CSV table of C-alpha atoms in Angstrom, one decimal:
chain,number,residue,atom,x,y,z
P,28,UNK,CA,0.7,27.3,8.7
P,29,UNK,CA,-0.1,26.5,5.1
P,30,UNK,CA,-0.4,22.8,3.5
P,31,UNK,CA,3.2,23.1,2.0
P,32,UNK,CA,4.4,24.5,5.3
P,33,UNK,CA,2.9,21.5,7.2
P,34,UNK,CA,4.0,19.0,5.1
P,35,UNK,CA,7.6,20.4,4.9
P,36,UNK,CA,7.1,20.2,9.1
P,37,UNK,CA,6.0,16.6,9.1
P,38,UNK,CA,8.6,15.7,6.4
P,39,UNK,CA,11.3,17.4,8.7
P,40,UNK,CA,10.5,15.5,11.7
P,41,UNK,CA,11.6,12.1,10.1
P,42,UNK,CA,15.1,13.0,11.8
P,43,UNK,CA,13.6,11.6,15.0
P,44,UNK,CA,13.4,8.1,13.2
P,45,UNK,CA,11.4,5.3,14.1
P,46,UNK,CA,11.7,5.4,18.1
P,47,UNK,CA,9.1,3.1,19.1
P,48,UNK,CA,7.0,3.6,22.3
P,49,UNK,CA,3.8,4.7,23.6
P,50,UNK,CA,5.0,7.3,26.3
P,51,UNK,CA,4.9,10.8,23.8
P,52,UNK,CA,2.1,9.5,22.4
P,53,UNK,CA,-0.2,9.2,25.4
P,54,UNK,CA,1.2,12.8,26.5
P,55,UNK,CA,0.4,14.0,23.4
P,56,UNK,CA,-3.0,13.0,23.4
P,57,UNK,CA,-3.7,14.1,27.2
P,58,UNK,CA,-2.8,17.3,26.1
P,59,UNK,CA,-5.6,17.2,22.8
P,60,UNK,CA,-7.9,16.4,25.3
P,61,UNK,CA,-7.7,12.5,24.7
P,62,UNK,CA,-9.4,12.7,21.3
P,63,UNK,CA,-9.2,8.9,20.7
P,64,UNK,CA,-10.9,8.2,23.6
P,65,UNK,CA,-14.4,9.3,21.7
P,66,UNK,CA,-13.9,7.0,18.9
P,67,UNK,CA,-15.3,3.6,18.2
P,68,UNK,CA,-12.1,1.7,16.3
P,69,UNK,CA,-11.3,-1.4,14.9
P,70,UNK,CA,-7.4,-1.5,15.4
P,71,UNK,CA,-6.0,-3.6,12.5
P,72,UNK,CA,-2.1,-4.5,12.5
P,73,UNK,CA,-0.4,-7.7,10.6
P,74,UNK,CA,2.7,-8.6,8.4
P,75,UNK,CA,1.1,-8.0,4.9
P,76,UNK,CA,-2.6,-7.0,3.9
P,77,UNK,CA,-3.7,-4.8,6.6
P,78,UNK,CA,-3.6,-2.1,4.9
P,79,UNK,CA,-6.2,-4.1,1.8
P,80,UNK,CA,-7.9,-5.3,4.8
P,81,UNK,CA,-8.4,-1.8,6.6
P,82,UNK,CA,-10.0,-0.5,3.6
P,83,UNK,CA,-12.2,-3.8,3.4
P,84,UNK,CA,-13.7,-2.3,6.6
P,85,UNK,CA,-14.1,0.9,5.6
P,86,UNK,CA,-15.6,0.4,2.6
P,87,UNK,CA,-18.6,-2.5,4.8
P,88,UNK,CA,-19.1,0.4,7.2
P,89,UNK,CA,-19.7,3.5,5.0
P,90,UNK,CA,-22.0,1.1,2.7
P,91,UNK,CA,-23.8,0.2,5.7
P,92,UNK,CA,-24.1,4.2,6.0
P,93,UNK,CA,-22.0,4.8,9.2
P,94,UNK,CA,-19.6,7.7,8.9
P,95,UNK,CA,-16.6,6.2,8.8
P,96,UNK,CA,-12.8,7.4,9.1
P,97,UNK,CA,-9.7,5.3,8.4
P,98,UNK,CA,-5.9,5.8,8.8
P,99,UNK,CA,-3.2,4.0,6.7
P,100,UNK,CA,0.5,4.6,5.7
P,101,UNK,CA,2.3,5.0,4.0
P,102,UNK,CA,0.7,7.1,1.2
P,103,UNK,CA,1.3,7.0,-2.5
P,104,UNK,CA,0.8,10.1,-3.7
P,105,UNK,CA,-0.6,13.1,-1.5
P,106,UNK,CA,0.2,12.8,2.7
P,107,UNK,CA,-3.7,13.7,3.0
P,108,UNK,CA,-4.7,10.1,1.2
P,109,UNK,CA,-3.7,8.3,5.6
P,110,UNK,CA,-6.4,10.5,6.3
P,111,UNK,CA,-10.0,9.8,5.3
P,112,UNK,CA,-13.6,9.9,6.0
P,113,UNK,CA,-15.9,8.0,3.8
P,114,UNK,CA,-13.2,7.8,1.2
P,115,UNK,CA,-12.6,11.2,1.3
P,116,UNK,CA,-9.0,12.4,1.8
P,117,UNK,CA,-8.3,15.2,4.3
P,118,UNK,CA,-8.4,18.8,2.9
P,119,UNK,CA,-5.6,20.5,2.6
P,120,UNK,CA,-5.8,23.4,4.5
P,121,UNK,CA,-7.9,21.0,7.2
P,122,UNK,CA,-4.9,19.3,7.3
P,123,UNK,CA,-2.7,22.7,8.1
P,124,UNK,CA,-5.0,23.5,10.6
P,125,UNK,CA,-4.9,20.5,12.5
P,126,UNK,CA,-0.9,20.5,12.3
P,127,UNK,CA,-0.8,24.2,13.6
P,128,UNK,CA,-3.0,23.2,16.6
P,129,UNK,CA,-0.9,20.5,17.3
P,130,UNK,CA,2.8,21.8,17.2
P,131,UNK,CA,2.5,24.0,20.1
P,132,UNK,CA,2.0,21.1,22.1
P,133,UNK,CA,4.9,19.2,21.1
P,134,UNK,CA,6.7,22.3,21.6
P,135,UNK,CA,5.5,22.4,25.5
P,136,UNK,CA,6.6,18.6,25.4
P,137,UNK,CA,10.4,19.0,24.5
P,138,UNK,CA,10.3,22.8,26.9
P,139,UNK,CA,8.9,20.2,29.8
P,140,UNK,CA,11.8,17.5,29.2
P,141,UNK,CA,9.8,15.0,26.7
P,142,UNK,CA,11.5,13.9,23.6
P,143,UNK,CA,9.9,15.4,20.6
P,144,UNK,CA,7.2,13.1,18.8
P,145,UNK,CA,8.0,11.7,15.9
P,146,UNK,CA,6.4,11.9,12.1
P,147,UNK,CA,4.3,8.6,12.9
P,148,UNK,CA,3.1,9.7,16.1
P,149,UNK,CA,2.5,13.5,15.3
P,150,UNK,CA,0.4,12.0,12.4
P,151,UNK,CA,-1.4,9.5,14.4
P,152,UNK,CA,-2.6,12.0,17.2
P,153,UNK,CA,-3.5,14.1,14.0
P,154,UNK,CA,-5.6,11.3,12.6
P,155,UNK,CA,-7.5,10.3,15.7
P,156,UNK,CA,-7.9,14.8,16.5
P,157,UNK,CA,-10.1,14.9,12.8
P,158,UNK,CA,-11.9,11.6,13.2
P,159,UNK,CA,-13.0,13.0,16.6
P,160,UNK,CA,-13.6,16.6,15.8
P,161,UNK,CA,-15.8,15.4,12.6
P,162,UNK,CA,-18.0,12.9,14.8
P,163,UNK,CA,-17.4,9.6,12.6
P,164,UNK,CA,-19.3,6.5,13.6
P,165,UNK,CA,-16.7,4.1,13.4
P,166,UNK,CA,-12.6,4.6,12.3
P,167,UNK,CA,-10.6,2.1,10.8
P,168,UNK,CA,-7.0,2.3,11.9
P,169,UNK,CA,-3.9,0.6,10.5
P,170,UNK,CA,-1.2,-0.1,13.1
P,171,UNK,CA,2.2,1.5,11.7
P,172,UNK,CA,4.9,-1.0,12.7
P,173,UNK,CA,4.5,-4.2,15.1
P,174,UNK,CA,1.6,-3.5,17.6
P,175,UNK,CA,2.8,-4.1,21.1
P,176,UNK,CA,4.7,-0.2,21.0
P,177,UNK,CA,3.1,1.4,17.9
P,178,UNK,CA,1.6,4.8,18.6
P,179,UNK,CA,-1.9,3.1,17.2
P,180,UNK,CA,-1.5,1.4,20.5
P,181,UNK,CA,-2.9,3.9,22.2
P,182,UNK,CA,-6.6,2.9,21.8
P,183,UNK,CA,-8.9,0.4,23.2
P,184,UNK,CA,-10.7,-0.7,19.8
P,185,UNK,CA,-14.1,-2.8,19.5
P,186,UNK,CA,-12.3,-5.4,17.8
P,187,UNK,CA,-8.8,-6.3,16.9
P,188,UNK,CA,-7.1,-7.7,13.8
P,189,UNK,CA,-4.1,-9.4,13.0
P,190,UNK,CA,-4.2,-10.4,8.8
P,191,UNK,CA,-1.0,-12.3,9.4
P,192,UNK,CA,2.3,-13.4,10.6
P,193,UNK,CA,5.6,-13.6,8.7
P,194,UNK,CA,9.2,-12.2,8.7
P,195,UNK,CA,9.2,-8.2,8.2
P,196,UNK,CA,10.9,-5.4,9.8
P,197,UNK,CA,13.1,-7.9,11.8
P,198,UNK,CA,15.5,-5.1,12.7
P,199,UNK,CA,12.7,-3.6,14.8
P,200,UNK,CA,10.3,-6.5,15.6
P,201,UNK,CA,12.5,-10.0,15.7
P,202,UNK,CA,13.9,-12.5,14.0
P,203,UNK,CA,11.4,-14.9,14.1
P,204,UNK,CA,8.3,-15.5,13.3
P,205,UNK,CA,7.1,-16.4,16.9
P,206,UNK,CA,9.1,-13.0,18.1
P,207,UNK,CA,7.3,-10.8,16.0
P,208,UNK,CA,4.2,-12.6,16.4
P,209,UNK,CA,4.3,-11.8,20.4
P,210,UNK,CA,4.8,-7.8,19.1
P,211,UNK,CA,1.5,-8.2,17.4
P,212,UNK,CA,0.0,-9.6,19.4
P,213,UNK,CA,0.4,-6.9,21.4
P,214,UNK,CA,-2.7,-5.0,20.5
P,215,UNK,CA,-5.2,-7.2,22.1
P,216,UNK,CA,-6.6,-5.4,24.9
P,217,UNK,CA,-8.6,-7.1,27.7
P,218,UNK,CA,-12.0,-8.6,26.5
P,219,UNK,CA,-11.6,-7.3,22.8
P,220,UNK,CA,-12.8,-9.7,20.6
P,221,UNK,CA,-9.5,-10.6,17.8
P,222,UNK,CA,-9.8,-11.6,14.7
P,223,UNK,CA,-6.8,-13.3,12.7
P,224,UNK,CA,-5.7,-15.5,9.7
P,225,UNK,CA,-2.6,-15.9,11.2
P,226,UNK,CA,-1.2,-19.8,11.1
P,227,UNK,CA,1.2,-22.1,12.9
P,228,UNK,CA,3.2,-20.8,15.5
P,229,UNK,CA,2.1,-17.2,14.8
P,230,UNK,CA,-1.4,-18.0,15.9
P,231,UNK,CA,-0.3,-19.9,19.0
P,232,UNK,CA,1.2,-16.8,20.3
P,233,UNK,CA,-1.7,-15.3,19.5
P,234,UNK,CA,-4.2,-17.8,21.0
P,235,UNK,CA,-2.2,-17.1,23.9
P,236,UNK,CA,-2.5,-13.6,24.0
P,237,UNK,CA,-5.7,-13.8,23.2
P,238,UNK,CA,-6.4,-16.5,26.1
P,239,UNK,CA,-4.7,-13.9,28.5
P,240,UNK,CA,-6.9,-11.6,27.8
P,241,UNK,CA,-9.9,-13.0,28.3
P,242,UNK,CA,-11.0,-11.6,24.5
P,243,UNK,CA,-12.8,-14.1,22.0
P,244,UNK,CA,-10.6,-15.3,19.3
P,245,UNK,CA,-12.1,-15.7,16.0
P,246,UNK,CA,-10.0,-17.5,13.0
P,247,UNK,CA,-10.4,-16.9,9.1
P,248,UNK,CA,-10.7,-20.5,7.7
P,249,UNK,CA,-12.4,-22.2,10.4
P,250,UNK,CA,-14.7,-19.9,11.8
P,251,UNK,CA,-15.3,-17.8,9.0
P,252,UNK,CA,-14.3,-19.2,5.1
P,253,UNK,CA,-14.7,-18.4,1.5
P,254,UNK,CA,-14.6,-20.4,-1.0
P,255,UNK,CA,-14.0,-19.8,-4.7
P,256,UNK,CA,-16.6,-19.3,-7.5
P,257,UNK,CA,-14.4,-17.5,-10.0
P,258,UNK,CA,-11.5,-16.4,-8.9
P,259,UNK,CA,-9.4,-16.0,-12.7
P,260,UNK,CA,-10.5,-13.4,-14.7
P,261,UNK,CA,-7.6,-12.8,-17.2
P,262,UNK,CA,-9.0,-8.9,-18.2
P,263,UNK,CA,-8.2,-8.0,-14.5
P,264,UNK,CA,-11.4,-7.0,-13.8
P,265,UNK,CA,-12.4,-8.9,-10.4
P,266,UNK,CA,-13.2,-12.0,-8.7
P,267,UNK,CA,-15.9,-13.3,-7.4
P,268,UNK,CA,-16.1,-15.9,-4.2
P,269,UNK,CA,-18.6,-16.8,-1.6
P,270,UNK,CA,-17.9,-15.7,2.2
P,271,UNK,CA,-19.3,-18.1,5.1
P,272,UNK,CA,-19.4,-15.6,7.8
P,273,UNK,CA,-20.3,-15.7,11.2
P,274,UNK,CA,-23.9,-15.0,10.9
P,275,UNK,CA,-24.5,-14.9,7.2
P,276,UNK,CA,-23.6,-15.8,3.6
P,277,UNK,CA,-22.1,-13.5,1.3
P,278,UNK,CA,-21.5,-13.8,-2.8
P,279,UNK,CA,-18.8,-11.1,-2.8
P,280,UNK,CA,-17.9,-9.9,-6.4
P,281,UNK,CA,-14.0,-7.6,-5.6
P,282,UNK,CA,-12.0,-5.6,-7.4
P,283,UNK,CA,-9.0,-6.7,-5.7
P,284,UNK,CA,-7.2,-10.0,-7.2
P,285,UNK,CA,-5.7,-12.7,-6.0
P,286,UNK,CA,-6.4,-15.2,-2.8
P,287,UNK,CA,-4.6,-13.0,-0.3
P,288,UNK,CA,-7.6,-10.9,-1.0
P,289,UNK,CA,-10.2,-13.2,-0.5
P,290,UNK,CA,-8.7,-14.1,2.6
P,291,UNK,CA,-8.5,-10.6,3.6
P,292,UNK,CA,-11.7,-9.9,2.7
P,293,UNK,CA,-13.3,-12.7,4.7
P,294,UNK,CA,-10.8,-11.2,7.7
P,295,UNK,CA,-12.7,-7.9,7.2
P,296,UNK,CA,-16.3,-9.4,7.4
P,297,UNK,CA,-15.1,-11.1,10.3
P,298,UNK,CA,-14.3,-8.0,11.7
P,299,UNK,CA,-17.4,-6.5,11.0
P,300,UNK,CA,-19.7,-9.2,11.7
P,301,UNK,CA,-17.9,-9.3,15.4
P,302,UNK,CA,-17.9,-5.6,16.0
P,303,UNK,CA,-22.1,-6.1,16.3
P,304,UNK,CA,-21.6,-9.1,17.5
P,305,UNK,CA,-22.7,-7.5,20.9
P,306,UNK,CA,-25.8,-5.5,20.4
P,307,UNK,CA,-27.1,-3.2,18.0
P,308,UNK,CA,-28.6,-4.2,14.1
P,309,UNK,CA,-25.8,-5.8,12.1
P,310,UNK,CA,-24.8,-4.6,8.8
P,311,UNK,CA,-26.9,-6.2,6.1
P,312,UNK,CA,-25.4,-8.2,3.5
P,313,UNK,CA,-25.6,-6.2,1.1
P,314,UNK,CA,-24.2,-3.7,2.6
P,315,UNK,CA,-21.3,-6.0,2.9
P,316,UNK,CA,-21.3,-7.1,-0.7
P,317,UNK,CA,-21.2,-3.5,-1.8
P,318,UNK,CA,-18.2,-2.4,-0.1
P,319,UNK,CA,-15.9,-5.0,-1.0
P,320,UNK,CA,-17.0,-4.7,-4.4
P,321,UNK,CA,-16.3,-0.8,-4.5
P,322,UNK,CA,-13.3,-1.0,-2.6
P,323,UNK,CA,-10.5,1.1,-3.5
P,324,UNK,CA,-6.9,-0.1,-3.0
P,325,UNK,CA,-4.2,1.3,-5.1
P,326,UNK,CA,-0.5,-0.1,-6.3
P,327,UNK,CA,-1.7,-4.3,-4.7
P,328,UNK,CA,-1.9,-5.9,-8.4
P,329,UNK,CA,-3.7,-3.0,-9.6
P,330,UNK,CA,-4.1,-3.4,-13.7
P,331,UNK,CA,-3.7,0.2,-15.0
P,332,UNK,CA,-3.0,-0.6,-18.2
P,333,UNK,CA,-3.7,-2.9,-21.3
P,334,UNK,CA,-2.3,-3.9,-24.5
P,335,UNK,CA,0.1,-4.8,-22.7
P,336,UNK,CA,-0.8,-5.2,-19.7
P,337,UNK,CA,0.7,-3.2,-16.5
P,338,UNK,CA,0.1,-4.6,-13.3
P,339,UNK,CA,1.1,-2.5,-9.9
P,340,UNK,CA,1.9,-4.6,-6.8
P,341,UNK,CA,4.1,-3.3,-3.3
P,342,UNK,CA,5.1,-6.7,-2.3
P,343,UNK,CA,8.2,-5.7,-0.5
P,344,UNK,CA,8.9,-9.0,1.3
P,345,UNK,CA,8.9,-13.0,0.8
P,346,UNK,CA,5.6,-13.3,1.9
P,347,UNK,CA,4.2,-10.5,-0.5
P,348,UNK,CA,6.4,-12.0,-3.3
P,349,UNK,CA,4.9,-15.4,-2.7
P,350,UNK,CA,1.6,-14.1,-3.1
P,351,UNK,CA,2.1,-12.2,-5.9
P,352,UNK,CA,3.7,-15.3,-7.9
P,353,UNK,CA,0.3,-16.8,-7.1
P,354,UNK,CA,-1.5,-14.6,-8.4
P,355,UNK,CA,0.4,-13.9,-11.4
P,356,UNK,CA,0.2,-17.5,-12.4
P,357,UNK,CA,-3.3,-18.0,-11.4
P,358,UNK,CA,-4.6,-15.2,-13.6
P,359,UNK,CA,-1.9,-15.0,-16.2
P,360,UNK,CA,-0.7,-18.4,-16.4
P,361,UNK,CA,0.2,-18.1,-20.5
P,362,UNK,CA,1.5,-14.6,-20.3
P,363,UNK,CA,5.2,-13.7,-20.8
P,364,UNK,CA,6.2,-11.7,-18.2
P,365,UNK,CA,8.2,-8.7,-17.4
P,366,UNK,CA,9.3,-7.0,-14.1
P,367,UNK,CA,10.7,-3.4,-12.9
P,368,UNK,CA,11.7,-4.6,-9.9
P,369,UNK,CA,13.1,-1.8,-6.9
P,370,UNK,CA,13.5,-2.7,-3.7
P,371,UNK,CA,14.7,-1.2,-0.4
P,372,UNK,CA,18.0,-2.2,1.4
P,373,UNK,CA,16.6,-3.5,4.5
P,374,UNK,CA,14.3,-6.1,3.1
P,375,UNK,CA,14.8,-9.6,2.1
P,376,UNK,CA,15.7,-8.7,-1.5
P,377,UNK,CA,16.9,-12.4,-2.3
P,378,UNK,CA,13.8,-14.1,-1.4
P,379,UNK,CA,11.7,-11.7,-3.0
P,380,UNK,CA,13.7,-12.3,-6.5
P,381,UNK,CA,13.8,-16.2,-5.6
P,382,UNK,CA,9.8,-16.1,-6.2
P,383,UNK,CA,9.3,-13.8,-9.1
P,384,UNK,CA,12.7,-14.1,-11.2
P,385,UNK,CA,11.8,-17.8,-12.5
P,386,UNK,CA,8.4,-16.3,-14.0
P,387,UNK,CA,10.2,-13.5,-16.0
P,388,UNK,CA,11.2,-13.8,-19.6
P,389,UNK,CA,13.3,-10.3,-18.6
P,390,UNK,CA,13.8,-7.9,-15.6
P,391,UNK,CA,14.9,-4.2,-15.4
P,392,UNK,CA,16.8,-3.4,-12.1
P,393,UNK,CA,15.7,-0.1,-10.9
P,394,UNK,CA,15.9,2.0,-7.5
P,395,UNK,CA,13.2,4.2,-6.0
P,396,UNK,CA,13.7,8.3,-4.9
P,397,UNK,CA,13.2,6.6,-1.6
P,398,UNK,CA,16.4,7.2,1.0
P,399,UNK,CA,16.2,3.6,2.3
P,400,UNK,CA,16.1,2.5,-1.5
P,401,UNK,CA,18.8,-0.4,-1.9
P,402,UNK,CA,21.5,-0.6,-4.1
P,403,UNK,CA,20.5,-2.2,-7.8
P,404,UNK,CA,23.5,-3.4,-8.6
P,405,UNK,CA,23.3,-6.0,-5.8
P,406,UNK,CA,19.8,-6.4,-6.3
P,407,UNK,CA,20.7,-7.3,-10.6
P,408,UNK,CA,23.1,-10.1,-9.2
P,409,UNK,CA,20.4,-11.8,-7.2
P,410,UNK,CA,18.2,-11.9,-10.4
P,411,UNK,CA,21.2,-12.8,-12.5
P,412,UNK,CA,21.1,-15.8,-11.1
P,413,UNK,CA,17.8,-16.9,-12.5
P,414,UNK,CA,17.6,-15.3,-16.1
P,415,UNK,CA,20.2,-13.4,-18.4
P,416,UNK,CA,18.0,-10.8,-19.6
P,417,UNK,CA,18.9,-8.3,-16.7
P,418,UNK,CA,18.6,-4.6,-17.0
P,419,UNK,CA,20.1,-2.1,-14.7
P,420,UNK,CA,18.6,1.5,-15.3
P,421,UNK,CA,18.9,3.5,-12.0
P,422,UNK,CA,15.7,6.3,-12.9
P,423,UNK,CA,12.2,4.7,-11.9
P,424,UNK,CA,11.0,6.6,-15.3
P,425,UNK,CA,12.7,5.5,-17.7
P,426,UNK,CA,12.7,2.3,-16.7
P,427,UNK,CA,9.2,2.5,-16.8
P,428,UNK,CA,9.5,3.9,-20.4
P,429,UNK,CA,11.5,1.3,-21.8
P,430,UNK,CA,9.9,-1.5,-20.9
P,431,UNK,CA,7.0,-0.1,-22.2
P,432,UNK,CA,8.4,0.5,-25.7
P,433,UNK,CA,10.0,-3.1,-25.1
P,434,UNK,CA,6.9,-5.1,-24.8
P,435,UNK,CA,5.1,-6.5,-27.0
P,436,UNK,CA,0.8,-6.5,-26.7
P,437,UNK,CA,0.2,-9.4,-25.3
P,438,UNK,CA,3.3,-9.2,-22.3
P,439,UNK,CA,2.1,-8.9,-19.0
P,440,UNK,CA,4.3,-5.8,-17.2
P,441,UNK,CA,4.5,-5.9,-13.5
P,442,UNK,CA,5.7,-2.9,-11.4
P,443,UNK,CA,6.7,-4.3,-7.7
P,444,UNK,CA,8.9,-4.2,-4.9
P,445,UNK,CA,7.7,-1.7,-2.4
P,446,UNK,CA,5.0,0.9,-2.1
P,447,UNK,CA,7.6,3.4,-3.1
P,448,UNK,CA,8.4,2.0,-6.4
P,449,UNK,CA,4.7,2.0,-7.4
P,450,UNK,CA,3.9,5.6,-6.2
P,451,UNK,CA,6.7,6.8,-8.6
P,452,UNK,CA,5.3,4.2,-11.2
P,453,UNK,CA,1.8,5.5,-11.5
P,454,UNK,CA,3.3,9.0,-11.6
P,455,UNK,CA,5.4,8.1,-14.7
P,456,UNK,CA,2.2,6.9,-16.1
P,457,UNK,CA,-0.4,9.5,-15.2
P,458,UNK,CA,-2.3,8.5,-12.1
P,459,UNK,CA,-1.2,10.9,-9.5
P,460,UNK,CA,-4.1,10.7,-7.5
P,461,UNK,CA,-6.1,8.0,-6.1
């Protein structure tokens, strides 16, 4: 099997949806010899910034000069950017190979009664199959959806991490906050220490589980804080806070902006801090203040471009809106603003123009290649209600094109609305890779 042949395989397996459950997983696995099983994981799942916070970790570990893998999705450009090792992506044909050692399995599966894996799971077993084969210290794994039944599940991590609690995916996790907060909560396993910045109700279900499971809970703004040294810097550069962790101080200089990622980036010292909590020589600070301040995070208010100014953010629902609005008027609080704004169908699209609308001086209406992408016309009324200076134009590039030609120097430009919209947005403006 080549690359393109394995990725046309993984794309075709999509038709077997998102079918939750751990049952095709675990077989799957027995049947690669339980690769997961010779891993040491810290299992990080949450509503919005697990993916910033995964890479957090990451970026700690293979500082403090552990080999370290880590699995995200989606990707933005290339499928081998979910898989990495010390911020490497996969190889290609590596990839291939892996894929052609696999499918036989799944093809014994479906001959011996088992419903076929699907895209997540095949590229889960696939992830955890190359972390174990190339003997990495430590792996970093995103959950994919929820916790309780995602194929991440699978694993008994060193530590566990919930970033947060708030209303996503409630098709497939529930329609409130304390529902999907129970589905999360899922991943604790028995005696695993958990670490969360979760509030309110969220983290009472979470306490709970927690409580249940005998595992040590340890909260982001009690137990471990940051506060703020210079958090605005209007060249979108970085900012720089101090981290009171567990067992040390940190003066932490990121990359990543806002205060969503300083509270994600205390959540991943936390995480760190806890996994050698138990034995063994803890990372050094400076191995801590290193990789958060070479962390690498694509399309989360990523400044691409200046003169004007282009900012890249996925915020795809109310709480990823909210915190973009903070940040936009924390580092750009003088700055005209306009969006491209594409969204997909299933998301609260009126919530999410609710919080960035009012900031805009004008908004173009666009819709992603995406096949879940939502309909712009619907999306233009909701920001119609805010501003008159709408624009629908239905091609991601040229919407990108126009607004650049539209802007004047000293605009700010901000690309948002889901993962999707900024993959195809950093295409259109020459960063195909990151």
């Amino acid at each position: 099997m080549t690359y393109d042949e394995a990725i046309t395989y993984l794309k075709g397996l999509t038709k077997f949806g998102m079918n939750l459950g751990l049952g095709r997983i675990q077989e799957l696995l027995r049947r690669l010899g339980n690769p997961h099983r010779r891993l040491n994981i810290i299992h990080v799942g949450g509503t919005n910034g697990k993916g910033s916070t995964t890479a957090m970790i990451a970026g700690i570990l293979r500082a403090a000069g552990y080999k370290t893998g880590m699995f995200t999705s989606p990707h933005l450009h290339s499928y081998t950017e979910r898989f990495l090792i010390n911020g490497r992506p996969i190889a290609e044909a590596k990839l291939a190979q892996l894929l052609t050692e696999i499918r036989p399995h799944m093809d014994n599966m479906v001959a011996e009664g088992f419903e076929h894996p699907t895209e997540f799971e095949v590229s889960t077993a696939l992830a955890l199959l190359y972390f174990a084969m190339e003997e990495t210290d430590y792996v970093a794994l995103e959950v994919g959806l929820g916790g309780a039944i995602d194929s991440t599940n699978v694993v008994t991590p060193l530590v566990s991490v919930i970033t947060n609690v708030t209303l996503d995916h409630m098709d497939h996790l529930g329609s409130t906050v304390e529902e999907i907060a129970r589905v999360k909560s899922g991943i604790i396993k028995k005696g695993v220490p958990v670490v969360t910045a979760a509030e309110g109700v969220a983290l009472e279900v979470i306490w709970q589980a927690a409580k249940a499971n005998q595992s040590r809970l340890i909260l982001v703004g009690k137990d471990v804080t940051w506060s703020s040294v210079q958090p605005r810097d209007n060249n979108g550069g970085y900012q720089q806070f101090k981290i009171k962790g567990l067992h040390n101080h940190y003066h932490i200089q990121l990359p990543l902006l806002g205060s969503h990622q300083r509270i994600n980036a205390a959540t991943a010292v936390a995480a760190v801090e806890m996994l050698f909590s138990n034995g063994g020589h803890p990372v050094p600070a400076a191995a801590v203040v290193e990789g958060l301040q070479r962390v690498h995070w694509p399309g989360r208010l990523e400044v691409v471009r200046k003169n004007p100014t282009v900012l890249l953010d996925g915020a795809h629902n109310h709480a990823g809106a909210r915190a973009l609005r903070q940040a936009l008027l924390e580092y750009f609080p003088d700055r005209q603003l306009i969006f491209v704004l594409g969204m997909l169908a299933d998301k609260e699209r009126s919530k999410v123009v609710a919080e960035l609308a009012p900031l805009a001086k004008a908004v173009v209406v666009t819709r992603s290649n995406h096949p879940r992408a939502g309909d712009w016309t619907k999306l233009a009324d909701y920001v119609k209600k805010y501003l008159e200076d709408v624009m629908i134009i239905e091609d991601v590039r040229q919407a990108v094109k126009t607004v650049l030609d539209k802007a004047r120097q000293d605009d700010i430009l901000c690309i948002t609305g889901s993962l999707y919209m900024v993959a195809e947005a950093r295409s259109v403006l020459g960063l195909s890779s990151v």
